[in-house]
mmCIF file of C-alpha atoms in Angstrom:
data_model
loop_
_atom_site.group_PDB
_atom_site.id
_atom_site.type_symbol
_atom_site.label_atom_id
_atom_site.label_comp_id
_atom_site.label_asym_id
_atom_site.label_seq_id
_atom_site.Cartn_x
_atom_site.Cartn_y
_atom_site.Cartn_z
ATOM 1 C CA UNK A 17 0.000 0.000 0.000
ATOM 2 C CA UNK A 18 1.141 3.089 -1.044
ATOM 3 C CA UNK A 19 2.157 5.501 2.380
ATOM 4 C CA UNK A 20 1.984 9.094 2.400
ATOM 5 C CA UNK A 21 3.035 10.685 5.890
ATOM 6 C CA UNK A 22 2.828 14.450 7.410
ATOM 7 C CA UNK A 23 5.241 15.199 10.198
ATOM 8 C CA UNK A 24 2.663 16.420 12.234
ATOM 9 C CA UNK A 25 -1.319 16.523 12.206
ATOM 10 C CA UNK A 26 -2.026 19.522 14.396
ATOM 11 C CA UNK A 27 0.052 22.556 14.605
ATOM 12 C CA UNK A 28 -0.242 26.127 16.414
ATOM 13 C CA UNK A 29 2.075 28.876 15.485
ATOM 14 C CA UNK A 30 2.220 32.278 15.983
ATOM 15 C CA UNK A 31 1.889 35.324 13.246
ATOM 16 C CA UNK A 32 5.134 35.881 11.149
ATOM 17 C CA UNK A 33 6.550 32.554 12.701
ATOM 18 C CA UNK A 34 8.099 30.329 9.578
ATOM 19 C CA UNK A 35 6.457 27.220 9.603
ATOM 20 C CA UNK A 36 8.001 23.669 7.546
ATOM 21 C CA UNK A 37 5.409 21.128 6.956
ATOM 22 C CA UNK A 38 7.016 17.856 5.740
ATOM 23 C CA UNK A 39 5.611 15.194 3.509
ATOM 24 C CA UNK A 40 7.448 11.636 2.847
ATOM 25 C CA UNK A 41 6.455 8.612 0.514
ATOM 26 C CA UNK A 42 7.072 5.885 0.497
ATOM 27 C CA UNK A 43 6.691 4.155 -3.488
ATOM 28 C CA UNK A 44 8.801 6.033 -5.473
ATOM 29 C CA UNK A 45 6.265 8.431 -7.041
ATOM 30 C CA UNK A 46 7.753 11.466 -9.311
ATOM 31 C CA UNK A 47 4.739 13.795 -8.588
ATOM 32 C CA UNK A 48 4.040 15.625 -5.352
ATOM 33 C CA UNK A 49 1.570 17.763 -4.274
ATOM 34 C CA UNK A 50 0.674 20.257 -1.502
ATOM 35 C CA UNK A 51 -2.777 21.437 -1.406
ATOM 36 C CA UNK A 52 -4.939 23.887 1.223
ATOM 37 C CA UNK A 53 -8.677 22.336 2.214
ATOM 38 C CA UNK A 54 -11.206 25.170 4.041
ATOM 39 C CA UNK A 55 -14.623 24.579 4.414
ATOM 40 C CA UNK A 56 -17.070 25.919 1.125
ATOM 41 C CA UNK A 57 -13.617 25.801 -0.797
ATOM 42 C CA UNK A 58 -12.821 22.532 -1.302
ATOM 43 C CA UNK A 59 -9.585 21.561 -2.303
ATOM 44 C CA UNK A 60 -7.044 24.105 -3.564
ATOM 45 C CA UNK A 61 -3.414 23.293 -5.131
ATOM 46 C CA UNK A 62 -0.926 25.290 -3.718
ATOM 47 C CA UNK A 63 2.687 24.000 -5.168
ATOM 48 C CA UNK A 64 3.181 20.697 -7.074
ATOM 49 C CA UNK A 65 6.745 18.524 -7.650
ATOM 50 C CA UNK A 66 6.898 16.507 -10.620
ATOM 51 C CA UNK A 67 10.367 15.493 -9.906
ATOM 52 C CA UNK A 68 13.490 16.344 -7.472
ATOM 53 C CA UNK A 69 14.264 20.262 -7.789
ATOM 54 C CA UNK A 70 11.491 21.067 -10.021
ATOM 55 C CA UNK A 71 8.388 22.452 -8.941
ATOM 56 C CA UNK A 72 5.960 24.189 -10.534
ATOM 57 C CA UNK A 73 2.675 26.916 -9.140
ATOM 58 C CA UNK A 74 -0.236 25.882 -8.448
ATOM 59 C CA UNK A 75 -3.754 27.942 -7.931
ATOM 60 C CA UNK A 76 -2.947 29.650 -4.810
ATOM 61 C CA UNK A 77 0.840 29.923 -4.163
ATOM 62 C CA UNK A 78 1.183 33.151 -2.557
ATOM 63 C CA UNK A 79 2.663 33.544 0.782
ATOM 64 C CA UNK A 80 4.048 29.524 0.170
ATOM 65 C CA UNK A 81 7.242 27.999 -0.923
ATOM 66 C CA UNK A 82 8.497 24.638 -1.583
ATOM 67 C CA UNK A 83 11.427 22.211 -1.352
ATOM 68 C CA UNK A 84 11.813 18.688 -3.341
ATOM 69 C CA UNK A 85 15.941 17.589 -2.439
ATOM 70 C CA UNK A 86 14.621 14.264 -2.217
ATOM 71 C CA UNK A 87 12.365 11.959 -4.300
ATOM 72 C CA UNK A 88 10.375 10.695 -1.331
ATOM 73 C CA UNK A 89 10.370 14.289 0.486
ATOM 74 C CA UNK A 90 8.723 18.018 0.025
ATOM 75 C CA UNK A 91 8.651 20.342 2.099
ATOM 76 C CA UNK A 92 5.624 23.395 2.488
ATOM 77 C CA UNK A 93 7.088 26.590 3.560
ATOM 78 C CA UNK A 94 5.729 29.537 5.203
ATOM 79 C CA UNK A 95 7.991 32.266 4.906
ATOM 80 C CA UNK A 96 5.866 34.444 7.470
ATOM 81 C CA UNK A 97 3.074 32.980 8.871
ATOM 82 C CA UNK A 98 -0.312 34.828 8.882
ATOM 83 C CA UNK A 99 -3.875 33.939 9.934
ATOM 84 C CA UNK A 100 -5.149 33.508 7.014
ATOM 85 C CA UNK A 101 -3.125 30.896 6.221
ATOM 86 C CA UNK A 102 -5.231 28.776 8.914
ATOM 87 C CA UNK A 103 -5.997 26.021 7.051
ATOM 88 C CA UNK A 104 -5.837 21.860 6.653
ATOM 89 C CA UNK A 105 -2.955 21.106 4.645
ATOM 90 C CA UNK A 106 -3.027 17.704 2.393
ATOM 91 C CA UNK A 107 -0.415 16.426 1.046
ATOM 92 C CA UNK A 108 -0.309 13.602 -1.926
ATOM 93 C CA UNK A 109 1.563 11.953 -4.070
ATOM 94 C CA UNK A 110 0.935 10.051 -7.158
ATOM 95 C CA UNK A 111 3.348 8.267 -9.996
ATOM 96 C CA UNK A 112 0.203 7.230 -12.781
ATOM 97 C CA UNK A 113 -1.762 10.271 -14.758
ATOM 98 C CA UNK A 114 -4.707 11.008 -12.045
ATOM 99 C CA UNK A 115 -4.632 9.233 -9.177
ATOM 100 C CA UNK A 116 -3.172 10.797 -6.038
ATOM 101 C CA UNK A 117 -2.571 9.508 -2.663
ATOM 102 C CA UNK A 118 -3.427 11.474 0.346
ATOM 103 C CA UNK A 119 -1.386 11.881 3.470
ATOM 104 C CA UNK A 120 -3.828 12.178 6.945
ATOM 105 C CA UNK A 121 -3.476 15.753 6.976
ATOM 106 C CA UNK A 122 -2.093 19.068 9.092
ATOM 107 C CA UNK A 123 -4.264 21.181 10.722
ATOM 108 C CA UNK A 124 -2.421 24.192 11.152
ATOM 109 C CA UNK A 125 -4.037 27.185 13.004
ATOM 110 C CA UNK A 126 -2.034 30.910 13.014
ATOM 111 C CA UNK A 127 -2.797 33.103 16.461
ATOM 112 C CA UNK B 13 -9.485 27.048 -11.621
ATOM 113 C CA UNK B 14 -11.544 24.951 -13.138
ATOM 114 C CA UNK B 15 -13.735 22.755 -10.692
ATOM 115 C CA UNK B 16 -16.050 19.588 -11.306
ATOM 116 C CA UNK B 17 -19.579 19.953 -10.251
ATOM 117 C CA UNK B 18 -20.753 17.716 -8.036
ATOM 118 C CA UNK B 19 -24.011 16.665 -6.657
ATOM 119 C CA UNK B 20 -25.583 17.005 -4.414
ATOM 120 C CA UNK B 21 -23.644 19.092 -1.769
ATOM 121 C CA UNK B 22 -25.130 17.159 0.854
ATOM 122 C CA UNK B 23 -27.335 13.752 2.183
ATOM 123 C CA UNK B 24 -29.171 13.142 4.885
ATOM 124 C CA UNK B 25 -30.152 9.231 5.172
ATOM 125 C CA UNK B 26 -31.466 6.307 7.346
ATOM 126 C CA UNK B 27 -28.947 3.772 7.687
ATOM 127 C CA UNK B 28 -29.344 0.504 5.064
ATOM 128 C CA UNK B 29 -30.571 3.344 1.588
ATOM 129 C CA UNK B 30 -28.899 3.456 -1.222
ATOM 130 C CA UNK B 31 -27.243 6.546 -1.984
ATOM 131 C CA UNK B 32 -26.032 7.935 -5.369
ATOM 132 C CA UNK B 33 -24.422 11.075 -6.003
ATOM 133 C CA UNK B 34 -23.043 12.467 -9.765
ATOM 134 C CA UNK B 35 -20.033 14.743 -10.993
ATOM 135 C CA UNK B 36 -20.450 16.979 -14.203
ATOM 136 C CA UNK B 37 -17.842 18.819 -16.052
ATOM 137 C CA UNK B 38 -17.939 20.981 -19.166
ATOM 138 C CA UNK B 39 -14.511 19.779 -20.698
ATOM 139 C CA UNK B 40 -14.132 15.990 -21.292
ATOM 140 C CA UNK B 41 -12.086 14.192 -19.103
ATOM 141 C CA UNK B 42 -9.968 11.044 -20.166
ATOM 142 C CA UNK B 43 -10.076 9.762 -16.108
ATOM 143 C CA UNK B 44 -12.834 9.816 -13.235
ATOM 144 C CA UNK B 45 -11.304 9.381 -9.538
ATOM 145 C CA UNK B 46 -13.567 8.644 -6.599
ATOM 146 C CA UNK B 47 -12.662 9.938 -2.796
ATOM 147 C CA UNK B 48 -13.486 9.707 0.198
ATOM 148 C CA UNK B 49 -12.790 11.723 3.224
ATOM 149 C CA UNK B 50 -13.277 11.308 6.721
ATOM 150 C CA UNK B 51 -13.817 13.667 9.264
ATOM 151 C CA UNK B 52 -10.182 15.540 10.162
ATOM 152 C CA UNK B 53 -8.206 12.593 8.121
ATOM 153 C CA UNK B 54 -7.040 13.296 4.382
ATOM 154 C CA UNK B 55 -9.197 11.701 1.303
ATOM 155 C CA UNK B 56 -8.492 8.359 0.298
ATOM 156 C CA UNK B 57 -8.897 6.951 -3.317
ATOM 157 C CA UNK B 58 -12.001 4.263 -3.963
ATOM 158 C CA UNK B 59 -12.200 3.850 -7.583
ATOM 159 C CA UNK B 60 -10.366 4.746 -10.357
ATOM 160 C CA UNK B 61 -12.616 4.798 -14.016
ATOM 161 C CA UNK B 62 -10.218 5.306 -17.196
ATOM 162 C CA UNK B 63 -12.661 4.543 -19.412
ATOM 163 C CA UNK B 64 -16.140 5.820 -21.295
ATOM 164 C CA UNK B 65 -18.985 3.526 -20.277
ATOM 165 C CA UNK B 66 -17.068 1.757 -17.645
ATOM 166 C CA UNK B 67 -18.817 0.557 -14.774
ATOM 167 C CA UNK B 68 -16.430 -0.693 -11.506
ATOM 168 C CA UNK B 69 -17.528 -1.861 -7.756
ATOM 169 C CA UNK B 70 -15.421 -1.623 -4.909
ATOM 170 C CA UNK B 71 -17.449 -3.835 -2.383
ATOM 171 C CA UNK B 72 -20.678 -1.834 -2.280
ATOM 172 C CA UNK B 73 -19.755 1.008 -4.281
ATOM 173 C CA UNK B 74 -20.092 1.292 -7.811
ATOM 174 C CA UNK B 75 -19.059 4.227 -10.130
ATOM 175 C CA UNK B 76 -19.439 4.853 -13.969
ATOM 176 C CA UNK B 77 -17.798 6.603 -16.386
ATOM 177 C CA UNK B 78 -20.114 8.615 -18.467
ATOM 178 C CA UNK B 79 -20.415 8.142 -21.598
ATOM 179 C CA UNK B 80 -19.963 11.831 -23.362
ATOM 180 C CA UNK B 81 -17.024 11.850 -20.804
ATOM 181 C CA UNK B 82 -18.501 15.081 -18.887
ATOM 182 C CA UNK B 83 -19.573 12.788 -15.997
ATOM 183 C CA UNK B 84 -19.065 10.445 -13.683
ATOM 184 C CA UNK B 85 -21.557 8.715 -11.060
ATOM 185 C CA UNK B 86 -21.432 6.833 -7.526
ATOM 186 C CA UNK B 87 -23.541 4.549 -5.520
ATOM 187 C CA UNK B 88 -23.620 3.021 -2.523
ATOM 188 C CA UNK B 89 -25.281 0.776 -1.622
ATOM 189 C CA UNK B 90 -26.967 -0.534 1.767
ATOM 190 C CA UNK B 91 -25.602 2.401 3.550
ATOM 191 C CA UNK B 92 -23.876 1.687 7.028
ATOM 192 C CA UNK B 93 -22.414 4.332 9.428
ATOM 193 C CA UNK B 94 -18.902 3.949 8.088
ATOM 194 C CA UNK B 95 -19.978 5.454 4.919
ATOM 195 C CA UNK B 96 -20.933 8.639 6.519
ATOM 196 C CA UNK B 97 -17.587 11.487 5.215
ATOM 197 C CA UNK B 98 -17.415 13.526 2.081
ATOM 198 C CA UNK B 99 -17.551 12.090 -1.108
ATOM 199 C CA UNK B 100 -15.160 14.121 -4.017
ATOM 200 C CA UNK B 101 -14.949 13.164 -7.531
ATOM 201 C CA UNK B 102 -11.847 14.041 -9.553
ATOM 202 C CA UNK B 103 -9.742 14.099 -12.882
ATOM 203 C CA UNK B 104 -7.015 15.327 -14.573
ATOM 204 C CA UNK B 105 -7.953 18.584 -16.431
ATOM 205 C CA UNK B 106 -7.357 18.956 -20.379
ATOM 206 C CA UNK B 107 -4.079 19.480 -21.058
ATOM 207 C CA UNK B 108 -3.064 19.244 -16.955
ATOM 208 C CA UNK B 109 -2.045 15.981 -16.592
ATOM 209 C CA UNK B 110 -0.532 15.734 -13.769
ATOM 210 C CA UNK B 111 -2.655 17.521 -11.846
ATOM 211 C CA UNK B 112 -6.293 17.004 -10.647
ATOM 212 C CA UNK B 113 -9.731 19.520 -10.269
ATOM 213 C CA UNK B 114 -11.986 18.216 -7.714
ATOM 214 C CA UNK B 115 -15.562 18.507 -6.799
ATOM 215 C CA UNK B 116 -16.550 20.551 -4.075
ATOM 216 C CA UNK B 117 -17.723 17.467 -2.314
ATOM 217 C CA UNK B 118 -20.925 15.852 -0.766
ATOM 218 C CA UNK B 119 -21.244 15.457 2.719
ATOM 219 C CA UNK B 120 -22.808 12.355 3.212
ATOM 220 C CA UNK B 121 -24.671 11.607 7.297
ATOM 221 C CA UNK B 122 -26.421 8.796 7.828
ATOM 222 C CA UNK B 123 -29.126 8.462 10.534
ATOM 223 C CA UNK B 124 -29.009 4.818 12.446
#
């Protein structure tokens, strides 16, 4: 079974704090993805990885970076943490066209 | 972006109904995912559809692929507790491979 894991599933931080979240898997996928999920939203793509070093924008990138060293790793990074980037973060991975795998999740809240 | 429209937003049913919920798009799509998504966890895959007319189960869930390719559809059947989450459909956009557009979701409860 394919494993996606977050490094942590809640988080509190505080305003202009920089904040890593950290995604591994675990079957070799090329593509990785980062995406934000608030209620009457849905899901949003923030930054995806189609391979080590590359990365490409997604639909809302401001205020995020991103970091792929590693095939199995990438990193979410908020430069300066605000509240409005309170938010569940999902990350997923996925090596065929279409289907992506899901990690369980970080619910991140900025006070 | 674009988004999948999915429906309907939300169900409210007795345990042991049958349930069936549809996804529309207005671009063709060449693949149909399936999610589900428990409460605080992230969404996990159920079916995968890669093509038109196809019809798969995954114990008591069945989805099709529509045929014009604008839509997909899911059923469930003899509803327990454990299917109560949100239900998203998926698919790679035109021309966005790698990526997916998602449904906003129906938020499926289920009264024992």
């Amino acid at each position: 079974d394919v494993k996606v894991t977050q490094s942590s599933r809640y988080l509190v931080k505080r305003t202009g704090e920089k904040v890593f979240l950290e995604c591994v898997q675990d079957m070799d996928h090329e593509n990785m993805f980062w995406y934000r999920q608030d209620p009457g939203l849905g899901l949003r793509l923030i930054y995806f990885s189609y391979d080590v070093k590359m990365k490409e924008k997604g639909d809302i990138p401001e205020g995020y970076s991103v970091s792929r060293e590693k095939k199995e790793r990438f990193s979410l990074i908020l430069e300066s943490a605000s509240t409005n980037q309170t938010s569940m973060y999902l990350c997923a991975s996925s090596l065929l066209v279409g289907e992506q795998y899901f990690g369980p999740g970080t619910r991140l809240t900025v006070t | 972006g674009q988004q999948l429209n999915q429906s309907p937003q939300s169900m409210f049913i007795q345990e042991g109904e049958d349930v069936s919920m549809n996804c529309t798009s207005s671009s063709i799509f060449n693949t149909w995912l399936w999610y589900k998504q428990d409460p605080g966890e992230g969404p996990v895959l159920l079916i995968a559809l890669y093509k038109a007319g196809e019809l798969t189960s995954n114990g008591r869930l069945t989805a099709q692929f529509g045929i014009t390719r604008k839509d997909s559809f899911l059923n469930i059947s003899a509803s327990i507790p454990s299917d109560v989450g949100i239900y998203f459909c998926a698919g790679p956009p035109p021309g966005g491979a790698q990526k997916l557009v998602f449904g906003q979701g129906t938020r499926l409860t289920i009264n024992p």
